[in-house]
Amino acid sequence: MDQADPAEELAATKLRPPVLPRGLVRRAPLVDALDAATDGRTRLVLVSAPAGAGKSTLVGSWAAGRPDGSVAWFQVEDADADPARFWAYVTLALDRVVAGVADRVLPAVRASGGDAAVVVPRLVNALDAHAGAITLVVDDYHLIDAPVVHEGFERFLELAPPHVLVVVATRLDPPFRLGRLRVRRELVDIRARDLRFEGADAAALVGVAGNDAPGSGATVNGTAGIDDAEVERLVARTEGWAAGLVLAGLSLGAGGGFAGFENGDRLVAEYLTDELLDALDDDDRHRMLRTAILDRLAGPLVDAVCGTTDGAAWLHRLAGVNQLVIGLDGSGTWFRYHHLLRDVLRAEAGRVITGELDGLHLRAADWFESTGRAVDAIDHTLAAGDRARAAALLASQATTLLNAGQFTTLVRYLGAVGEAADHNVGCAALAGWLALSQGSWDDGARWLLRAIELADGDAAHPEVAPLAITASLTSGDVATGLTIARTVHDRGDHTRTARLAMMVGGAFVLGGDPARAAGPLAEAAALAEREPDHYVAVVTPVFGAMAAVELGDRGRATRLAEQSIALAVEVAHEDAPLACLAMSALGRVSDDPEWAAGLVRRGAELAARSPDNLFLAYAHTCAGEVLCAAGEPDGPDHLVEARRVVAGCRDPGSVGADLARIEARHRVASASAPDPVPELVEEPTDRELAVLRYLPSGLSQREIAAELYVSINTVKTHTRGLYRKLGVTDRREAIHRARRLGLL
């Protein structure tokens, strides 16, 4: 198998019904009930029964008889409780029935982290445009334990068009309002009692299982293997339980009997251990115990875990003689153990090869990492107890998971790696990003300090700098963000990742050096396309538009802002932080006053989701300028709000200078506005201006002297001259005054 394919193949197996067993016993009454549910009135078919009751086989056999291309299948796994993963797979499944659904909905899933309020309306609208009947099957739904997923899926059931039928197979009833669906006659229930095998169906199931065994001479209904009376006794013992009858058939095929075989987890486990496992040859038993750690199996994966070379052939042979080894695709590439068999194998492995399990998990992690399956690799590394390696994997795969919107998975993994995150710079930075994105400023600051500590005090470390610059800019400490950005840029590290290049460019824009921002922003755009990174692709032209506004290039500002807005809609990032500033910048350069007013008001409204943020001040500044120029009564209010935010900033950068100019132009002041800026006492010299450009950098006077190739005494002399000519007494005030005067 090609190494580029396994990730895609493994995901694809979740979007197909399991391969049906040979000699399938058709359950005509149940199939008829499922057919009747496609009447356009039924919203949900709930197939709810314990493990081994035959839920998947029933629904899979029914689906096989439906018109081609009308059934979408989603096989749930534990990790799919992440809302982004859940809705991504639902979308991909439905895309197989309605072409184009994925293009319309997946971007919204990734951008929103699987927020049903965003995803469900798009999904419903995409399905509504399709004329034919659609059935969505969700198998093993009981593995979903996230209330937010339950709520979103129930909302989907309520809003789905009449030609969409949802079939849920589960061991436990989902927490939906089933009573309401029953009253409305929109629910069809299929329960364990309905799935019971009796009479001829039971005899057929036992006979098929028995005849599957190699060399078996089993027959049914009065022949050598089992007679009608024995079938009745077996049905009574198993209560018609499908898995029990299959196991009985396997026992018959192996030359055993049914003595002592009864329904119940303990007795089934004993049977599987004493009869099935003990009957295996050493090689089969060895491999089955070692591969029990896997949820799904493929030949190369089996070989990687067991150190063999014939894994594919072994799986084909095993599935051919054992109905509890289930094929997952038509090509015979992927398989899984029946849940009952898997659980017994894992228990037995924990008893007899417990010392090998960590090593087996690490081999599986190696294979999954090499084939691009980050989630599986991290899961197996954690199962092996290697939290340090899991933390390193998590840090390296964070961008992939962030791009997929799997925020819940990231938070879960950070919790799982525990203290190891405190010792991995990438994990600490990731935790800081997640905290900031959720508005937890204190947690974000704590993780940022830890990340800097792990980077030997280097805030410009490539894994730390994007977070450090972002935290500085949003909190209104532009000078610190600019210092970090300059260090990164001087080292040439800004080309390492799209997000780092974008934040370096953004720092230059807010630091009053829009021309210097062009290079890093161009790098960010190129990297975002290659990586890809939708968030960076949307926000990078926002910074570019802000720079163009500052430089007076209205045409470029318009093109970049429109580019950002169009891409945000395309990839469903309209609500992404900073994306709204494209509206603010576009409104500022628009020639249509009415259109511009609507844009800047909307920009300020969306920016207000992050209170006391320097970017909120920028949005209000744009709104104030446009609305004051148009004579709108709410224009001054926006400038007052911008001033309130700026007043709390340590260094508001170009936003503060921009605001001061606009306040002066429209003669707007507020209680929190500073005193009017006095005229310069005297024009600074060129050498004094050269020193001035370094003041926001945070460099010491000795370091500035080294940068300018002059003595420290010369720098001190120029600094004193600057303070006098600006009418200030310290460095911070000099920076602020210079920005307001347009000198920085």
CSV table of N, CA and C in Angstrom, one decimal, residues 232-369:
chain,number,residue,atom,x,y,z
A,232,GLU,N,-34.2,-25.0,19.1
A,232,GLU,CA,-35.1,-24.4,20.0
A,232,GLU,C,-34.4,-24.2,21.4
A,233,ARG,N,-33.7,-25.2,21.8
A,233,ARG,CA,-33.0,-25.1,23.1
A,233,ARG,C,-31.9,-24.0,23.0
A,234,LEU,N,-31.2,-23.9,21.9
A,234,LEU,CA,-30.2,-22.9,21.7
A,234,LEU,C,-30.8,-21.5,21.7
A,235,VAL,N,-32.0,-21.3,21.0
A,235,VAL,CA,-32.6,-20.0,21.0
A,235,VAL,C,-33.1,-19.6,22.4
A,236,ALA,N,-33.5,-20.6,23.2
A,236,ALA,CA,-33.9,-20.3,24.5
A,236,ALA,C,-32.7,-19.9,25.4
A,237,ARG,N,-31.6,-20.5,25.2
A,237,ARG,CA,-30.4,-20.2,26.0
A,237,ARG,C,-29.9,-18.8,25.6
A,238,THR,N,-29.9,-18.5,24.3
A,238,THR,CA,-29.3,-17.2,23.8
A,238,THR,C,-30.3,-16.1,23.8
A,239,GLU,N,-31.6,-16.5,24.0
A,239,GLU,CA,-32.7,-15.5,23.8
A,239,GLU,C,-32.7,-14.9,22.4
A,240,GLY,N,-32.3,-15.7,21.4
A,240,GLY,CA,-32.3,-15.3,20.0
A,240,GLY,C,-31.2,-14.3,19.7
A,241,TRP,N,-30.2,-14.2,20.6
A,241,TRP,CA,-29.1,-13.2,20.4
A,241,TRP,C,-28.2,-13.6,19.3
A,242,ALA,N,-28.1,-12.7,18.3
A,242,ALA,CA,-27.4,-13.1,17.0
A,242,ALA,C,-26.0,-13.5,17.3
A,243,ALA,N,-25.2,-12.7,18.1
A,243,ALA,CA,-23.8,-13.1,18.3
A,243,ALA,C,-23.7,-14.5,19.0
A,244,GLY,N,-24.6,-14.7,19.9
A,244,GLY,CA,-24.6,-16.0,20.6
A,244,GLY,C,-24.8,-17.2,19.6
A,245,LEU,N,-25.7,-17.0,18.7
A,245,LEU,CA,-26.0,-18.0,17.7
A,245,LEU,C,-24.8,-18.2,16.7
A,246,VAL,N,-24.2,-17.1,16.4
A,246,VAL,CA,-23.0,-17.2,15.6
A,246,VAL,C,-21.9,-17.9,16.3
A,247,LEU,N,-21.7,-17.6,17.6
A,247,LEU,CA,-20.7,-18.3,18.4
A,247,LEU,C,-21.0,-19.8,18.5
A,248,ALA,N,-22.3,-20.1,18.6
A,248,ALA,CA,-22.7,-21.5,18.7
A,248,ALA,C,-22.3,-22.2,17.4
A,249,GLY,N,-22.6,-21.5,16.3
A,249,GLY,CA,-22.2,-22.1,15.0
A,249,GLY,C,-20.7,-22.3,14.9
A,250,LEU,N,-19.9,-21.4,15.4
A,250,LEU,CA,-18.5,-21.6,15.3
A,250,LEU,C,-18.0,-22.8,16.1
A,251,SER,N,-18.7,-22.9,17.3
A,251,SER,CA,-18.4,-24.1,18.1
A,251,SER,C,-18.7,-25.4,17.4
A,252,LEU,N,-19.9,-25.4,16.7
A,252,LEU,CA,-20.3,-26.6,16.0
A,252,LEU,C,-19.3,-26.8,14.8
A,253,GLY,N,-18.9,-25.8,14.1
A,253,GLY,CA,-18.0,-26.0,13.0
A,253,GLY,C,-16.6,-26.5,13.5
A,254,ALA,N,-16.3,-26.2,14.7
A,254,ALA,CA,-15.0,-26.6,15.2
A,254,ALA,C,-15.1,-28.0,15.9
A,255,GLY,N,-16.2,-28.6,15.8
A,255,GLY,CA,-16.4,-29.9,16.3
A,255,GLY,C,-16.8,-30.0,17.7
A,256,GLY,N,-17.2,-28.8,18.3
A,256,GLY,CA,-17.6,-28.8,19.7
A,256,GLY,C,-19.1,-28.9,19.8
A,257,GLY,N,-19.6,-28.7,21.0
A,257,GLY,CA,-21.1,-28.7,21.2
A,257,GLY,C,-21.5,-27.4,21.9
A,258,PHE,N,-22.7,-27.5,22.4
A,258,PHE,CA,-23.3,-26.3,23.0
A,258,PHE,C,-23.4,-26.3,24.5
A,259,ALA,N,-22.9,-27.4,25.1
A,259,ALA,CA,-23.0,-27.6,26.5
A,259,ALA,C,-22.4,-26.4,27.3
A,260,GLY,N,-23.2,-25.8,28.2
A,260,GLY,CA,-22.7,-24.7,29.0
A,260,GLY,C,-22.7,-23.4,28.3
A,261,PHE,N,-23.1,-23.3,27.1
A,261,PHE,CA,-23.1,-22.0,26.4
A,261,PHE,C,-24.4,-21.3,26.6
A,262,GLU,N,-24.3,-20.1,27.1
A,262,GLU,CA,-25.5,-19.3,27.4
A,262,GLU,C,-25.2,-17.9,27.1
A,263,ASN,N,-26.3,-17.1,27.1
A,263,ASN,CA,-26.1,-15.6,26.8
A,263,ASN,C,-25.5,-15.0,28.1
A,264,GLY,N,-24.9,-13.8,27.9
A,264,GLY,CA,-24.3,-13.1,29.0
A,264,GLY,C,-22.9,-12.9,28.8
A,265,ASP,N,-22.4,-11.7,29.1
A,265,ASP,CA,-21.0,-11.3,28.8
A,265,ASP,C,-20.0,-12.2,29.4
A,266,ARG,N,-20.2,-12.6,30.7
A,266,ARG,CA,-19.2,-13.5,31.3
A,266,ARG,C,-19.1,-14.8,30.6
A,267,LEU,N,-20.2,-15.4,30.3
A,267,LEU,CA,-20.2,-16.8,29.7
A,267,LEU,C,-19.7,-16.6,28.2
A,268,VAL,N,-20.0,-15.6,27.5
A,268,VAL,CA,-19.5,-15.4,26.2
A,268,VAL,C,-18.0,-15.2,26.2
A,269,ALA,N,-17.5,-14.4,27.2
A,269,ALA,CA,-16.1,-14.3,27.3
A,269,ALA,C,-15.4,-15.6,27.6
A,270,GLU,N,-16.0,-16.4,28.5
A,270,GLU,CA,-15.4,-17.7,28.8
A,270,GLU,C,-15.4,-18.6,27.5
A,271,TYR,N,-16.5,-18.5,26.8
A,271,TYR,CA,-16.6,-19.3,25.6
A,271,TYR,C,-15.5,-18.9,24.6
A,272,LEU,N,-15.4,-17.6,24.3
A,272,LEU,CA,-14.4,-17.1,23.3
A,272,LEU,C,-13.0,-17.5,23.8
A,273,THR,N,-12.8,-17.4,25.1
A,273,THR,CA,-11.4,-17.7,25.6
A,273,THR,C,-11.1,-19.2,25.5
A,274,ASP,N,-12.1,-20.0,26.0
A,274,ASP,CA,-11.8,-21.4,26.2
A,274,ASP,C,-12.0,-22.2,24.9
A,275,GLU,N,-12.9,-21.7,24.1
A,275,GLU,CA,-13.2,-22.5,22.9
A,275,GLU,C,-12.5,-21.9,21.6
A,276,LEU,N,-12.8,-20.6,21.3
A,276,LEU,CA,-12.3,-20.0,20.1
A,276,LEU,C,-10.8,-19.8,20.2
A,277,LEU,N,-10.3,-19.1,21.2
A,277,LEU,CA,-8.9,-18.8,21.3
A,277,LEU,C,-8.0,-20.0,21.5
A,278,ASP,N,-8.5,-20.9,22.3
A,278,ASP,CA,-7.7,-22.1,22.6
A,278,ASP,C,-7.6,-23.0,21.3
A,279,ALA,N,-8.6,-22.8,20.4
A,279,ALA,CA,-8.5,-23.7,19.2
A,279,ALA,C,-7.6,-23.1,18.1
A,280,LEU,N,-7.1,-21.9,18.3
A,280,LEU,CA,-6.3,-21.2,17.3
A,280,LEU,C,-4.9,-21.8,17.4
A,281,ASP,N,-4.2,-21.8,16.2
A,281,ASP,CA,-2.8,-22.2,16.3
A,281,ASP,C,-2.0,-21.1,16.9
A,282,ASP,N,-0.7,-21.4,17.2
A,282,ASP,CA,0.1,-20.4,17.9
A,282,ASP,C,0.2,-19.1,17.1
A,283,ASP,N,0.4,-19.1,15.8
A,283,ASP,CA,0.6,-17.9,15.0
A,283,ASP,C,-0.6,-17.0,15.1
A,284,ASP,N,-1.8,-17.6,14.8
A,284,ASP,CA,-3.0,-16.9,14.8
A,284,ASP,C,-3.3,-16.2,16.2
A,285,ARG,N,-3.1,-17.0,17.2
A,285,ARG,CA,-3.3,-16.5,18.6
A,285,ARG,C,-2.4,-15.4,18.9
A,286,HIS,N,-1.1,-15.6,18.5
A,286,HIS,CA,-0.1,-14.6,18.7
A,286,HIS,C,-0.5,-13.2,18.1
A,287,ARG,N,-0.9,-13.3,16.8
A,287,ARG,CA,-1.2,-12.1,16.1
A,287,ARG,C,-2.5,-11.4,16.6
A,288,MET,N,-3.5,-12.3,16.9
A,288,MET,CA,-4.7,-11.7,17.3
A,288,MET,C,-4.6,-11.0,18.6
A,289,LEU,N,-3.8,-11.5,19.6
A,289,LEU,CA,-3.6,-10.9,20.8
A,289,LEU,C,-2.9,-9.6,20.7
A,290,ARG,N,-1.9,-9.5,19.8
A,290,ARG,CA,-1.1,-8.3,19.6
A,290,ARG,C,-1.8,-7.3,18.8
A,291,THR,N,-2.7,-7.7,17.9
A,291,THR,CA,-3.4,-6.7,17.1
A,291,THR,C,-4.7,-6.3,17.7
A,292,ALA,N,-5.0,-6.8,18.9
A,292,ALA,CA,-6.2,-6.4,19.6
A,292,ALA,C,-6.2,-5.0,20.1
A,293,ILE,N,-5.0,-4.4,20.1
A,293,ILE,CA,-4.8,-3.0,20.5
A,293,ILE,C,-5.4,-2.0,19.4
A,294,LEU,N,-5.6,-2.6,18.2
A,294,LEU,CA,-6.0,-1.8,17.1
A,294,LEU,C,-7.5,-1.8,16.9
A,295,ASP,N,-8.1,-0.6,16.6
A,295,ASP,CA,-9.5,-0.5,16.3
A,295,ASP,C,-9.8,-1.0,14.9
A,296,ARG,N,-8.9,-0.9,14.0
A,296,ARG,CA,-9.0,-1.3,12.6
A,296,ARG,C,-7.7,-1.9,12.2
A,297,LEU,N,-7.8,-2.8,11.2
A,297,LEU,CA,-6.6,-3.6,10.8
A,297,LEU,C,-6.4,-3.6,9.3
A,298,ALA,N,-5.1,-3.4,8.9
A,298,ALA,CA,-4.8,-3.5,7.5
A,298,ALA,C,-3.4,-4.3,7.5
A,299,GLY,N,-3.1,-4.9,6.3
A,299,GLY,CA,-1.9,-5.8,6.3
A,299,GLY,C,-0.7,-5.1,6.7
A,300,PRO,N,-0.3,-3.9,6.1
A,300,PRO,CA,0.9,-3.2,6.5
A,300,PRO,C,0.9,-2.8,8.0
A,301,LEU,N,-0.2,-2.5,8.6
A,301,LEU,CA,-0.3,-2.1,10.0
A,301,LEU,C,-0.1,-3.4,10.8
A,302,VAL,N,-0.7,-4.5,10.5
A,302,VAL,CA,-0.4,-5.8,11.2
A,302,VAL,C,1.1,-6.1,11.2
A,303,ASP,N,1.7,-6.0,10.0
A,303,ASP,CA,3.1,-6.3,9.9
A,303,ASP,C,4.0,-5.3,10.7
A,304,ALA,N,3.6,-4.1,10.8
A,304,ALA,CA,4.3,-3.1,11.6
A,304,ALA,C,4.3,-3.4,13.1
A,305,VAL,N,3.1,-3.9,13.5
A,305,VAL,CA,2.9,-4.2,15.0
A,305,VAL,C,3.5,-5.5,15.3
A,306,CYS,N,3.3,-6.5,14.5
A,306,CYS,CA,3.7,-7.9,14.8
A,306,CYS,C,5.1,-8.3,14.2
A,307,GLY,N,5.7,-7.4,13.4
A,307,GLY,CA,7.0,-7.8,12.8
A,307,GLY,C,6.9,-8.9,11.8
A,308,THR,N,5.8,-8.9,11.1
A,308,THR,CA,5.6,-10.0,10.1
A,308,THR,C,5.6,-9.3,8.7
A,309,THR,N,5.4,-10.2,7.6
A,309,THR,CA,5.5,-9.7,6.3
A,309,THR,C,4.3,-10.1,5.5
A,310,ASP,N,3.4,-10.9,6.0
A,310,ASP,CA,2.2,-11.4,5.3
A,310,ASP,C,0.9,-11.0,5.9
A,311,GLY,N,0.9,-9.8,6.5
A,311,GLY,CA,-0.3,-9.3,7.2
A,311,GLY,C,-1.6,-9.3,6.4
A,312,ALA,N,-1.5,-8.9,5.1
A,312,ALA,CA,-2.7,-8.8,4.3
A,312,ALA,C,-3.3,-10.2,4.0
A,313,ALA,N,-2.4,-11.1,3.7
A,313,ALA,CA,-2.9,-12.5,3.4
A,313,ALA,C,-3.5,-13.1,4.7
A,314,TRP,N,-2.8,-12.9,5.8
A,314,TRP,CA,-3.3,-13.4,7.1
A,314,TRP,C,-4.7,-12.9,7.4
A,315,LEU,N,-5.0,-11.6,7.2
A,315,LEU,CA,-6.3,-11.0,7.5
A,315,LEU,C,-7.3,-11.6,6.5
A,316,HIS,N,-7.0,-11.8,5.3
A,316,HIS,CA,-8.0,-12.4,4.3
A,316,HIS,C,-8.3,-13.8,4.8
A,317,ARG,N,-7.3,-14.6,5.2
A,317,ARG,CA,-7.6,-15.9,5.6
A,317,ARG,C,-8.4,-16.0,6.9
A,318,LEU,N,-8.1,-15.1,7.8
A,318,LEU,CA,-8.8,-15.1,9.1
A,318,LEU,C,-10.3,-14.6,8.9
A,319,ALA,N,-10.5,-13.6,8.1
A,319,ALA,CA,-11.9,-13.2,7.8
A,319,ALA,C,-12.7,-14.2,7.1
A,320,GLY,N,-12.0,-15.1,6.3
A,320,GLY,CA,-12.7,-16.1,5.6
A,320,GLY,C,-13.2,-17.2,6.4
A,321,VAL,N,-12.7,-17.4,7.6
A,321,VAL,CA,-13.2,-18.5,8.5
A,321,VAL,C,-13.8,-18.0,9.7
A,322,ASN,N,-13.9,-16.7,10.0
A,322,ASN,CA,-14.4,-16.2,11.2
A,322,ASN,C,-15.3,-15.0,11.0
A,323,GLN,N,-16.6,-15.2,11.3
A,323,GLN,CA,-17.5,-14.0,11.1
A,323,GLN,C,-17.3,-12.9,12.0
A,324,LEU,N,-16.5,-13.1,13.1
A,324,LEU,CA,-16.2,-12.1,14.0
A,324,LEU,C,-15.1,-11.2,13.6
A,325,VAL,N,-14.5,-11.5,12.4
A,325,VAL,CA,-13.5,-10.6,11.8
A,325,VAL,C,-14.2,-10.0,10.6
A,326,ILE,N,-14.5,-8.7,10.6
A,326,ILE,CA,-15.4,-8.1,9.7
A,326,ILE,C,-14.6,-7.2,8.7
A,327,GLY,N,-14.9,-7.4,7.4
A,327,GLY,CA,-14.4,-6.6,6.4
A,327,GLY,C,-15.0,-5.2,6.3
A,328,LEU,N,-14.2,-4.2,6.0
A,328,LEU,CA,-14.7,-2.9,6.1
A,328,LEU,C,-14.7,-2.2,4.7
A,329,ASP,N,-14.2,-2.9,3.7
A,329,ASP,CA,-14.2,-2.3,2.3
A,329,ASP,C,-14.3,-3.4,1.3
A,330,GLY,N,-14.7,-3.0,0.1
A,330,GLY,CA,-14.8,-4.0,-0.9
A,330,GLY,C,-13.5,-4.5,-1.4
A,331,SER,N,-12.4,-3.8,-1.2
A,331,SER,CA,-11.1,-4.3,-1.7
A,331,SER,C,-10.4,-5.2,-0.8
A,332,GLY,N,-11.0,-5.5,0.4
A,332,GLY,CA,-10.4,-6.4,1.3
A,332,GLY,C,-9.1,-5.9,2.0
A,333,THR,N,-9.1,-4.6,2.1
A,333,THR,CA,-7.9,-3.9,2.7
A,333,THR,C,-8.0,-3.7,4.2
A,334,TRP,N,-9.2,-3.3,4.7
A,334,TRP,CA,-9.3,-3.0,6.1
A,334,TRP,C,-10.4,-3.9,6.7
A,335,PHE,N,-10.1,-4.2,8.0
A,335,PHE,CA,-10.9,-5.1,8.7
A,335,PHE,C,-11.0,-4.6,10.2
A,336,ARG,N,-11.9,-5.2,10.9
A,336,ARG,CA,-11.9,-5.0,12.4
A,336,ARG,C,-12.4,-6.2,13.1
A,337,TYR,N,-12.1,-6.4,14.3
A,337,TYR,CA,-12.7,-7.5,15.1
A,337,TYR,C,-14.0,-7.1,15.6
A,338,HIS,N,-15.0,-8.0,15.7
A,338,HIS,CA,-16.2,-7.7,16.3
A,338,HIS,C,-16.0,-7.2,17.7
A,339,HIS,N,-16.8,-6.3,18.2
A,339,HIS,CA,-16.5,-5.7,19.5
A,339,HIS,C,-16.4,-6.7,20.6
A,340,LEU,N,-17.2,-7.8,20.5
A,340,LEU,CA,-17.1,-8.8,21.6
A,340,LEU,C,-15.8,-9.5,21.5
A,341,LEU,N,-15.4,-9.9,20.3
A,341,LEU,CA,-14.1,-10.6,20.2
A,341,LEU,C,-12.9,-9.6,20.6
A,342,ARG,N,-13.0,-8.4,20.2
A,342,ARG,CA,-12.0,-7.4,20.5
A,342,ARG,C,-11.8,-7.3,22.0
A,343,ASP,N,-12.9,-7.2,22.7
A,343,ASP,CA,-12.9,-7.0,24.1
A,343,ASP,C,-12.2,-8.2,24.8
A,344,VAL,N,-12.6,-9.4,24.4
A,344,VAL,CA,-12.0,-10.6,25.0
A,344,VAL,C,-10.5,-10.7,24.6
A,345,LEU,N,-10.2,-10.4,23.4
A,345,LEU,CA,-8.8,-10.4,23.0
A,345,LEU,C,-7.9,-9.4,23.9
A,346,ARG,N,-8.5,-8.2,24.1
A,346,ARG,CA,-7.8,-7.2,24.9
A,346,ARG,C,-7.6,-7.7,26.4
A,347,ALA,N,-8.7,-8.3,26.9
A,347,ALA,CA,-8.6,-8.8,28.3
A,347,ALA,C,-7.5,-9.9,28.4
A,348,GLU,N,-7.5,-10.8,27.4
A,348,GLU,CA,-6.6,-11.9,27.4
A,348,GLU,C,-5.1,-11.3,27.2
A,349,ALA,N,-5.0,-10.3,26.3
A,349,ALA,CA,-3.7,-9.8,26.1
A,349,ALA,C,-3.2,-9.1,27.4
A,350,GLY,N,-4.1,-8.4,28.1
A,350,GLY,CA,-3.6,-7.8,29.3
A,350,GLY,C,-3.2,-8.8,30.4
A,351,ARG,N,-3.7,-10.1,30.2
A,351,ARG,CA,-3.3,-11.1,31.1
A,351,ARG,C,-2.0,-11.8,30.8
A,352,VAL,N,-1.8,-12.1,29.5
A,352,VAL,CA,-0.7,-13.0,29.1
A,352,VAL,C,0.5,-12.3,28.4
A,353,ILE,N,0.2,-11.1,27.8
A,353,ILE,CA,1.4,-10.4,27.2
A,353,ILE,C,1.4,-8.9,27.7
A,354,THR,N,1.0,-8.7,28.9
A,354,THR,CA,1.0,-7.3,29.5
A,354,THR,C,2.3,-6.6,29.3
A,355,GLY,N,3.4,-7.3,29.4
A,355,GLY,CA,4.7,-6.6,29.3
A,355,GLY,C,5.0,-6.1,27.9
A,356,GLU,N,4.3,-6.6,26.9
A,356,GLU,CA,4.6,-6.3,25.5
A,356,GLU,C,3.7,-5.1,25.0
A,357,LEU,N,2.6,-4.8,25.7
A,357,LEU,CA,1.6,-3.9,25.2
A,357,LEU,C,2.1,-2.5,24.9
A,358,ASP,N,3.0,-1.9,25.8
A,358,ASP,CA,3.5,-0.6,25.5
A,358,ASP,C,4.3,-0.6,24.2
A,359,GLY,N,5.1,-1.6,24.0
A,359,GLY,CA,5.9,-1.6,22.8
A,359,GLY,C,5.0,-1.8,21.6
A,360,LEU,N,4.0,-2.5,21.7
A,360,LEU,CA,3.1,-2.7,20.5
A,360,LEU,C,2.4,-1.4,20.2
A,361,HIS,N,1.9,-0.7,21.2
A,361,HIS,CA,1.3,0.6,21.0
A,361,HIS,C,2.3,1.6,20.3
A,362,LEU,N,3.5,1.6,20.7
A,362,LEU,CA,4.5,2.5,20.1
A,362,LEU,C,4.8,2.1,18.7
A,363,ARG,N,4.8,0.8,18.3
A,363,ARG,CA,5.0,0.4,16.9
A,363,ARG,C,3.8,0.9,16.1
A,364,ALA,N,2.6,0.8,16.7
A,364,ALA,CA,1.4,1.3,16.0
A,364,ALA,C,1.5,2.8,15.8
A,365,ALA,N,2.0,3.5,16.8
A,365,ALA,CA,2.1,4.9,16.7
A,365,ALA,C,3.1,5.3,15.6
A,366,ASP,N,4.2,4.6,15.5
A,366,ASP,CA,5.2,4.8,14.5
A,366,ASP,C,4.5,4.7,13.1
A,367,TRP,N,3.7,3.7,12.9
A,367,TRP,CA,3.1,3.4,11.6
A,367,TRP,C,2.1,4.5,11.3
A,368,PHE,N,1.3,4.9,12.3
A,368,PHE,CA,0.3,5.9,12.0
A,368,PHE,C,0.9,7.3,11.8
A,369,GLU,N,2.0,7.6,12.5
A,369,GLU,CA,2.7,8.8,12.3
A,369,GLU,C,3.3,8.9,10.9
